Coordinates of C-alpha atoms in Angstrom, one line a residue:
Chain A
X1 CA 3.4 -5.5 19.4
X2 CA 1.1 -7.4 17.7
X3 CA 0.1 -10.9 17.9
X4 CA -3.0 -12.8 16.4
X5 CA -4.7 -14.7 19.3
X6 CA -4.5 -17.3 17.3
X7 CA -1.9 -19.8 16.3
X8 CA -2.2 -20.7 12.6
X9 CA -0.2 -23.7 11.2
X10 CA 2.8 -22.3 9.0
X11 CA 2.1 -24.8 6.4
X12 CA 0.6 -23.4 3.7
X13 CA -3.5 -23.6 3.4
X14 CA -3.6 -22.2 6.9
X15 CA -6.7 -24.0 8.0
X16 CA -6.2 -25.3 12.0
X17 CA -5.5 -28.6 12.4
X18 CA -6.3 -30.3 15.7
X19 CA -3.2 -31.1 18.1
X20 CA -2.4 -34.7 18.5
X21 CA 0.0 -35.6 21.3
X22 CA 0.9 -39.2 21.8
X23 CA 1.9 -39.6 25.1
X24 CA 6.3 -40.0 25.2
X25 CA 6.5 -40.6 28.8
X26 CA 3.8 -40.8 31.1
X27 CA 5.5 -40.1 34.6
X28 CA 7.0 -37.1 33.1
X29 CA 3.6 -36.4 31.4
X30 CA 2.0 -36.6 34.5
X31 CA 4.6 -34.1 36.3
X32 CA 4.0 -31.8 34.1
X33 CA 0.2 -31.4 33.8
X34 CA 0.5 -31.5 37.8
X35 CA 2.6 -28.4 37.6
X36 CA 0.4 -27.0 34.8
X37 CA -2.8 -27.7 37.1
X38 CA -0.8 -25.9 40.0
X39 CA -0.6 -23.0 37.7
X40 CA 3.1 -23.5 37.8
X41 CA 5.8 -22.1 35.4
X42 CA 7.6 -24.3 32.7
X43 CA 11.1 -23.4 32.2
X44 CA 13.4 -24.1 29.3
X45 CA 15.5 -26.8 30.7
X46 CA 12.5 -28.9 31.8
X47 CA 10.7 -31.5 30.3
X48 CA 7.7 -30.8 28.2
X49 CA 5.7 -32.5 25.7
X50 CA 6.6 -32.2 22.1
X51 CA 3.6 -30.9 21.0
X52 CA 3.7 -28.2 23.6
X53 CA 7.4 -27.3 22.8
X54 CA 5.9 -27.2 18.8
X55 CA 3.1 -24.8 19.7
X56 CA 5.3 -22.4 21.7
X57 CA 7.6 -22.2 18.8
X58 CA 4.9 -21.6 16.3
X59 CA 3.3 -18.9 18.5
X60 CA 5.9 -17.2 19.8
X61 CA 7.9 -16.9 16.5
X62 CA 4.9 -15.5 14.8
X63 CA 4.6 -13.1 17.4
X64 CA 8.1 -12.2 17.0
X65 CA 7.9 -12.0 13.2
X66 CA 4.7 -9.9 13.5
X67 CA 6.8 -7.0 15.8
X68 CA 9.6 -7.1 12.8
X69 CA 7.0 -6.8 9.9
X70 CA 5.0 -4.3 12.1
X71 CA 7.9 -1.9 12.0
X72 CA 7.3 -1.8 7.9
X73 CA 4.3 0.4 7.7
X74 CA 5.1 2.7 10.3
X75 CA 8.7 3.0 9.4
X76 CA 7.6 4.2 6.1
X77 CA 6.3 7.3 7.4
X78 CA 9.3 7.9 9.7
X79 CA 10.7 10.7 7.2
X80 CA 7.2 12.1 6.2
X81 CA 6.0 12.8 10.1
X82 CA 4.2 15.8 10.5
X83 CA 6.7 17.5 13.1
X84 CA 10.2 16.8 14.4
X85 CA 8.3 15.9 17.9
X86 CA 6.2 13.4 15.8
X87 CA 9.3 12.3 14.1
X88 CA 11.4 11.1 17.5
X89 CA 7.9 9.5 18.9
X90 CA 7.7 7.5 15.7
X91 CA 11.4 6.3 15.8
X92 CA 11.2 5.5 19.3
X93 CA 8.1 3.1 18.5
X94 CA 9.7 1.3 15.6
X95 CA 12.8 1.0 17.7
X96 CA 10.3 -0.6 20.5
X97 CA 9.2 -2.7 17.9
X98 CA 12.2 -4.1 16.9
X99 CA 13.3 -4.8 20.5
X100 CA 10.0 -6.5 21.0
X101 CA 10.9 -8.8 18.2
X102 CA 14.4 -9.4 19.7
X103 CA 12.7 -10.3 23.1
X104 CA 10.5 -12.9 21.7
X105 CA 12.9 -14.5 19.3
X106 CA 15.0 -15.0 22.3
X107 CA 12.1 -16.5 24.1
X108 CA 11.5 -19.1 21.2
X109 CA 15.4 -19.8 20.9
X110 CA 14.9 -21.3 24.3
X111 CA 12.9 -24.0 22.9
X112 CA 15.5 -25.2 21.0
X113 CA 14.9 -23.6 17.4
X114 CA 17.7 -21.1 15.8
X115 CA 17.2 -17.2 15.1
X116 CA 18.3 -18.2 11.6
X117 CA 15.7 -21.4 11.5
X118 CA 13.2 -18.9 12.5
X119 CA 14.1 -15.9 9.8
X120 CA 14.2 -18.5 7.2
X121 CA 10.6 -19.3 8.0
X122 CA 9.7 -15.9 7.6
X123 CA 11.3 -14.9 4.4
X124 CA 10.5 -18.4 2.7
X125 CA 6.9 -16.9 3.1
X126 CA 6.4 -20.2 5.3
X127 CA 5.8 -18.9 8.9
X128 CA 3.0 -16.7 9.2
X129 CA 2.5 -13.0 11.1
X130 CA -0.2 -10.7 12.2
X131 CA -2.6 -10.0 9.2
X132 CA -2.8 -6.6 10.1
X133 CA 0.1 -5.5 8.5
X134 CA -0.5 -6.6 5.3
X135 CA -2.5 -3.4 4.9
X136 CA -1.3 -0.3 3.4
X137 CA -0.8 3.0 5.4
X138 CA -2.3 5.8 3.3
X139 CA -2.2 8.7 5.6
X140 CA -0.6 10.0 8.6
X141 CA -3.9 9.3 10.4
X142 CA -2.9 5.7 10.1
X143 CA -0.1 6.2 12.0
X144 CA -1.9 7.6 14.9
X145 CA -5.1 4.7 14.2
X146 CA -2.5 1.9 14.3
X147 CA -1.3 3.3 18.1
X148 CA -4.5 3.6 19.2
X149 CA -6.2 0.4 17.7
X150 CA -3.7 -1.8 16.6
X151 CA -1.7 -1.7 19.6
X152 CA -4.9 -1.3 21.6
X153 CA -5.7 -4.6 20.3
X154 CA -2.5 -6.1 20.7
X155 CA -2.7 -4.9 24.6
X156 CA -5.9 -6.7 25.2
X157 CA -4.2 -9.9 23.7
X158 CA -0.7 -9.5 25.4
X159 CA -1.1 -9.1 29.2
X160 CA -2.6 -12.1 29.5
X161 CA 0.2 -13.4 28.0
X162 CA 2.2 -12.0 31.1
X163 CA 0.6 -15.1 33.1
X164 CA 1.6 -17.7 30.4
X165 CA 2.7 -21.0 31.9
X166 CA 6.3 -21.0 29.8
X167 CA 8.5 -18.7 31.8
X168 CA 10.9 -16.6 29.3
X169 CA 7.6 -15.9 27.2
X170 CA 5.4 -14.8 30.0
X171 CA 8.9 -12.6 31.0
X172 CA 9.4 -11.3 27.3
X173 CA 5.8 -10.1 27.7
X174 CA 5.9 -8.5 31.1
X175 CA 8.5 -6.6 29.3
X176 CA 6.7 -6.1 26.1
X177 CA 3.3 -4.6 27.7
X178 CA 5.3 -2.3 30.1
X179 CA 6.5 -0.2 27.1
X180 CA 3.2 -1.1 24.8
X181 CA 1.1 1.4 26.8
X182 CA 3.3 4.4 25.4
X183 CA 2.5 3.1 21.7
X184 CA -1.3 3.3 22.5
X185 CA -1.7 6.2 24.0
X186 CA 0.8 8.2 21.7
X187 CA -1.7 7.0 18.8
X188 CA -4.7 8.4 20.3
X189 CA -3.1 12.0 21.4
X190 CA -1.8 12.4 17.5
X191 CA -5.7 11.6 16.9
X192 CA -7.0 13.9 19.7
X193 CA -4.5 16.7 17.9
X194 CA -6.1 16.0 14.4
X195 CA -9.6 15.7 15.6
X196 CA -9.1 19.7 16.9
X197 CA -7.6 20.4 13.4
X198 CA -9.4 21.3 10.0
X199 CA -12.5 19.8 8.4
X200 CA -10.3 17.7 6.3
X201 CA -7.7 16.6 9.1
X202 CA -10.9 15.0 11.1
X203 CA -12.3 13.7 7.9
X204 CA -8.8 11.7 7.6
X205 CA -8.9 10.4 11.3
X206 CA -12.5 9.2 10.1
X207 CA -11.4 7.6 7.0
X208 CA -8.5 5.8 9.0
X209 CA -10.9 4.5 11.5
X210 CA -13.2 3.1 9.2
X211 CA -10.3 1.2 7.4
X212 CA -8.9 -0.8 10.2
X213 CA -11.6 -1.3 12.7
X214 CA -12.7 -4.3 11.1
X215 CA -9.3 -5.5 10.7
X216 CA -8.5 -5.1 14.5
X217 CA -11.5 -7.2 15.2
X218 CA -10.3 -9.8 13.1
X219 CA -6.6 -9.4 15.2
X220 CA -8.5 -11.6 18.0
X221 CA -8.7 -14.6 15.9
X222 CA -11.3 -16.8 14.6
X223 CA -14.6 -17.2 16.7
X224 CA -14.1 -19.7 19.5
X225 CA -16.4 -22.0 17.9
X226 CA -13.8 -22.1 15.0
X227 CA -10.7 -22.1 16.9
X228 CA -10.3 -25.9 18.0
X229 CA -6.5 -25.3 19.1
X230 CA -7.6 -22.7 22.1
X231 CA -8.7 -25.8 24.1
X232 CA -5.9 -27.1 24.2
X233 CA -3.6 -23.7 24.7
X234 CA -6.0 -22.9 27.6
X235 CA -5.1 -26.4 29.1
X236 CA -1.6 -26.0 28.7
X237 CA -1.8 -22.4 30.2
X238 CA -0.4 -20.8 27.3
X239 CA -3.8 -19.1 26.0
X240 CA -5.7 -17.4 29.3
X241 CA -8.5 -15.7 27.8
X242 CA -10.5 -16.8 25.0
X243 CA -10.3 -14.9 21.2
X244 CA -14.2 -14.2 21.5
X245 CA -13.7 -12.4 25.5
X246 CA -10.7 -10.7 24.5
X247 CA -12.4 -9.0 21.3
X248 CA -15.6 -8.2 23.4
X249 CA -12.8 -6.5 26.0
X250 CA -11.8 -4.2 23.0
X251 CA -15.1 -3.8 21.8
X252 CA -16.0 -2.4 25.2
X253 CA -13.2 -0.4 26.2
X254 CA -13.0 1.3 22.3
X255 CA -16.7 2.7 22.2
X256 CA -16.1 5.1 24.9
X257 CA -12.5 6.0 23.4
X258 CA -14.2 6.8 19.9
X259 CA -16.8 8.9 21.6
X260 CA -14.3 11.2 23.2
X261 CA -12.3 11.5 19.9
X262 CA -15.3 12.5 18.4
X263 CA -15.2 9.5 15.8
X264 CA -17.9 7.1 14.7
X265 CA -16.8 3.1 14.7
X266 CA -18.0 1.9 11.2
X267 CA -20.5 -1.0 12.1
X268 CA -24.4 -0.1 12.2
X269 CA -25.0 -2.9 14.4
X270 CA -22.7 -1.6 17.2
X271 CA -25.1 -1.0 20.2
X272 CA -25.1 -1.3 23.8
X273 CA -26.8 -4.7 24.9
X274 CA -28.4 -3.8 28.4
X275 CA -28.6 -7.8 29.4
X276 CA -25.1 -8.7 28.2
X277 CA -23.3 -5.5 29.6
X278 CA -21.4 -5.3 26.8
X279 CA -21.6 -4.0 23.2
X280 CA -22.9 -6.0 20.6
X281 CA -21.3 -5.5 16.7
X282 CA -21.9 -7.4 13.7
X283 CA -20.1 -9.8 11.5
X284 CA -16.7 -10.1 11.2
X285 CA -15.5 -10.8 7.2
X286 CA -13.4 -13.8 7.6
X287 CA -13.3 -15.0 4.1
X288 CA -11.1 -11.8 3.5
X289 CA -9.3 -12.4 7.2
X290 CA -8.2 -15.8 5.8
X291 CA -7.3 -14.4 1.8
X292 CA -4.8 -12.4 4.1
X293 CA -3.5 -14.4 6.2
X294 CA -2.9 -17.0 3.9
X295 CA -1.0 -14.5 1.2
X296 CA -3.2 -12.9 -0.5
X297 CA -4.0 -9.4 1.3
X298 CA -3.2 -6.3 -0.7
X299 CA 0.4 -5.8 0.8
X300 CA 1.5 -9.5 1.5
X301 CA 3.9 -9.5 -1.1
X302 CA 5.4 -6.1 -0.7
X303 CA 5.9 -6.7 3.0
X304 CA 7.8 -9.7 2.9
X305 CA 9.9 -8.5 -0.5
X306 CA 11.1 -5.6 1.9
X307 CA 12.0 -7.3 4.7
X308 CA 13.8 -10.5 2.6
X309 CA 15.9 -7.3 0.9
X310 CA 16.8 -5.5 3.8
X311 CA 17.9 -8.9 5.6
X312 CA 19.8 -9.5 2.3
X313 CA 21.6 -6.1 2.0
X314 CA 22.8 -6.5 5.7
X315 CA 24.6 -9.5 5.1
X316 CA 27.7 -8.0 4.4
X317 CA 27.5 -6.2 7.9
X318 CA 26.7 -9.2 9.7
X319 CA 29.4 -11.3 7.7
X320 CA 31.9 -8.3 8.6
X321 CA 30.9 -8.1 12.3
X322 CA 32.0 -11.7 12.5
X323 CA 35.6 -11.6 10.5
X324 CA 36.2 -8.6 12.8
X325 CA 35.5 -10.1 15.7
X326 CA 37.6 -13.2 14.9
X327 CA 40.8 -11.2 14.0
X328 CA 40.4 -9.5 17.1
X329 CA 40.4 -12.6 18.7
X330 CA 43.4 -14.0 16.9
X331 CA 45.2 -10.9 17.6
X332 CA 44.8 -11.6 21.5
X333 CA 45.5 -14.8 21.1
X334 CA 48.7 -13.9 19.5
X335 CA 49.8 -11.4 21.9
X336 CA 48.9 -14.0 25.1
X337 CA 51.2 -16.5 23.0
Chain B
X1 CA 32.4 -19.7 6.1
X2 CA 30.3 -22.9 7.0
X3 CA 26.6 -22.0 7.8
X4 CA 27.1 -23.3 11.2
X5 CA 29.2 -20.7 12.1
X6 CA 27.2 -17.8 10.2
X7 CA 24.8 -17.1 13.3
X8 CA 26.5 -14.7 15.9
X9 CA 26.7 -15.7 19.1
X10 CA 24.5 -16.0 21.8
X11 CA 25.1 -13.6 24.7
X12 CA 23.2 -13.3 28.3
X13 CA 22.5 -9.7 29.3
X14 CA 22.4 -8.7 33.0
X15 CA 21.3 -5.0 34.1
X16 CA 22.0 -3.2 37.4
X17 CA 19.0 -1.0 37.5
X18 CA 20.8 1.2 40.0
X19 CA 23.7 1.9 41.9
X20 CA 23.6 -0.5 45.2
X21 CA 21.3 -3.0 43.5
X22 CA 22.7 -6.4 41.9
X23 CA 22.8 -6.9 38.3
X24 CA 20.0 -9.0 37.2
X25 CA 19.4 -11.2 34.3
X26 CA 17.2 -9.4 31.9
X27 CA 17.6 -11.4 28.4
X28 CA 20.1 -12.2 25.9
X29 CA 20.7 -11.3 21.9
X30 CA 23.0 -12.2 19.3
X31 CA 26.2 -10.5 19.0
X32 CA 29.6 -11.1 16.9
X33 CA 31.8 -10.2 19.9
X34 CA 31.7 -8.8 23.5
X35 CA 31.8 -5.4 22.6
X36 CA 29.0 -5.5 20.4
X37 CA 26.9 -7.3 22.6
X38 CA 27.2 -4.3 24.9
X39 CA 26.5 -1.9 22.5
X40 CA 23.3 -4.0 21.7
X41 CA 22.2 -4.5 24.9
X42 CA 22.4 -0.9 25.4
X43 CA 20.2 -0.4 22.9
X44 CA 17.5 -3.2 23.4
X45 CA 17.4 -3.4 27.3
X46 CA 18.3 0.1 28.8
X47 CA 16.1 2.1 26.1
X48 CA 14.2 4.0 29.2
X49 CA 16.9 4.1 31.8
X50 CA 16.3 0.8 33.1
X51 CA 20.1 0.5 33.7
X52 CA 23.0 2.1 35.1
X53 CA 25.9 -0.8 34.5
X54 CA 25.7 -3.9 31.8
X55 CA 27.2 -6.9 32.1
X56 CA 27.4 -9.6 29.3
X57 CA 28.4 -13.5 29.1
X58 CA 28.7 -15.7 26.3
X59 CA 25.7 -18.0 26.8
X60 CA 27.8 -21.4 26.5
X61 CA 29.8 -20.1 29.1
X62 CA 27.2 -20.7 31.4
X63 CA 26.8 -23.7 33.3
X64 CA 23.6 -24.6 34.9
X65 CA 22.2 -27.1 37.4
X66 CA 19.6 -30.1 35.7
X67 CA 16.4 -29.7 36.5
X68 CA 15.9 -33.6 37.2
X69 CA 18.3 -32.9 40.3
X70 CA 16.1 -30.3 41.7
X71 CA 15.0 -32.6 44.5
X72 CA 18.7 -34.2 45.3
X73 CA 20.1 -30.5 45.5
X74 CA 17.3 -28.3 46.9
X75 CA 15.2 -30.5 48.9
X76 CA 17.5 -31.6 51.8
X77 CA 17.1 -27.8 52.9
X78 CA 13.5 -28.2 53.5
X79 CA 13.8 -30.4 57.0
X80 CA 16.5 -28.2 58.3
X81 CA 14.3 -25.4 59.7
X82 CA 16.8 -25.1 62.4
X83 CA 18.8 -22.7 59.8
X84 CA 16.0 -19.9 60.4
X85 CA 15.6 -17.7 63.1
X86 CA 12.3 -18.3 63.9
X87 CA 13.2 -21.9 65.2
X88 CA 14.3 -20.5 68.5
X89 CA 12.2 -19.4 71.3
X90 CA 13.6 -16.4 73.3
X91 CA 11.8 -14.9 76.3
X92 CA 10.1 -11.7 75.4
X93 CA 11.8 -9.6 78.0
X94 CA 15.1 -10.3 75.8
X95 CA 13.2 -7.8 73.1
X96 CA 14.9 -7.8 69.6
X97 CA 17.4 -10.2 68.9

């Protein structure tokens, strides 16, 4: 499961615009604010400010899209998994991602958007998904690294979302987080096995780590100073921990894991800072990040085309299932009459 | 077929986690009919032995109370503390009651 810890506008351009929120109903707004301040939860039928609703629809649907698109790079490796065991594990993981997408679409639907609307947004290229999936998975080691680092970064992001102020989103995230730790552990374990192998296999793991490390750091979203909407997200209890704070936690957690694994992380500036009691790390290439978010990454077109094709190829199945259900119902009505 | 009818209906899923416990709401999904909703609920919500029984019900069949009526519906119970056993003082020598 994968979310970018930021909320990119779905409109082309992808620059963050501040959320303006005219007060629609002062009394209800006050009741809403009071509930948020008391760390209460908002449920679908409750009144909520329009901007809160729109922000959630965008964030939850982007999150759902990320799950669904995230199935593609890993799905590509199912037929090439090195053993039956690894194949069974990978199938289970990809199936989980599909399930996570579904939990999230359902959560977004409680806000008044339809599944079809969300899918249309994804398929037309208007809606965003996590930029991490717009990079290719070149070797089997990439599959392990995705589990260890990409899912690891996602878990960092998602654990605080279990306390999100919107009930259905928080409940979906609880379910997701329970399943997610298998994803990270299976990836790390697959890499451990490779690191016990030949020099070639070890080099393969190191190469995959080198290619994914910086992209994983970017997954947490722009630095806090460049995330104007984070403040509003925090105010609403949608976001609980800032991008930079989550990124730091991820770096601090990952360095010792890399050591055990026997790989280096490709950052000459990465070193322990005794004063801060954290690891310092180098500059992230945000220009590349925004290029990818805005559709110009190495696999954006390929991923979207694959997704659209799968959806179109499945249209007759969805139509047939509906037609069958209608016929069955008509038959029952006739029998009853 | 009009586009409005193209989307599969929405179903709410309830799962009994083990024999002896109640079915509990766990989420929702789209399916063409009840049988398919059951199949999909099995795949989506019980991948790790989370259940021994599933109910599905079309979401539109559920009638829910209005959050605006929350006070009217539930507040009256707040001052009826005599409905709770702890309201009554019983001499200690009586023991457990």
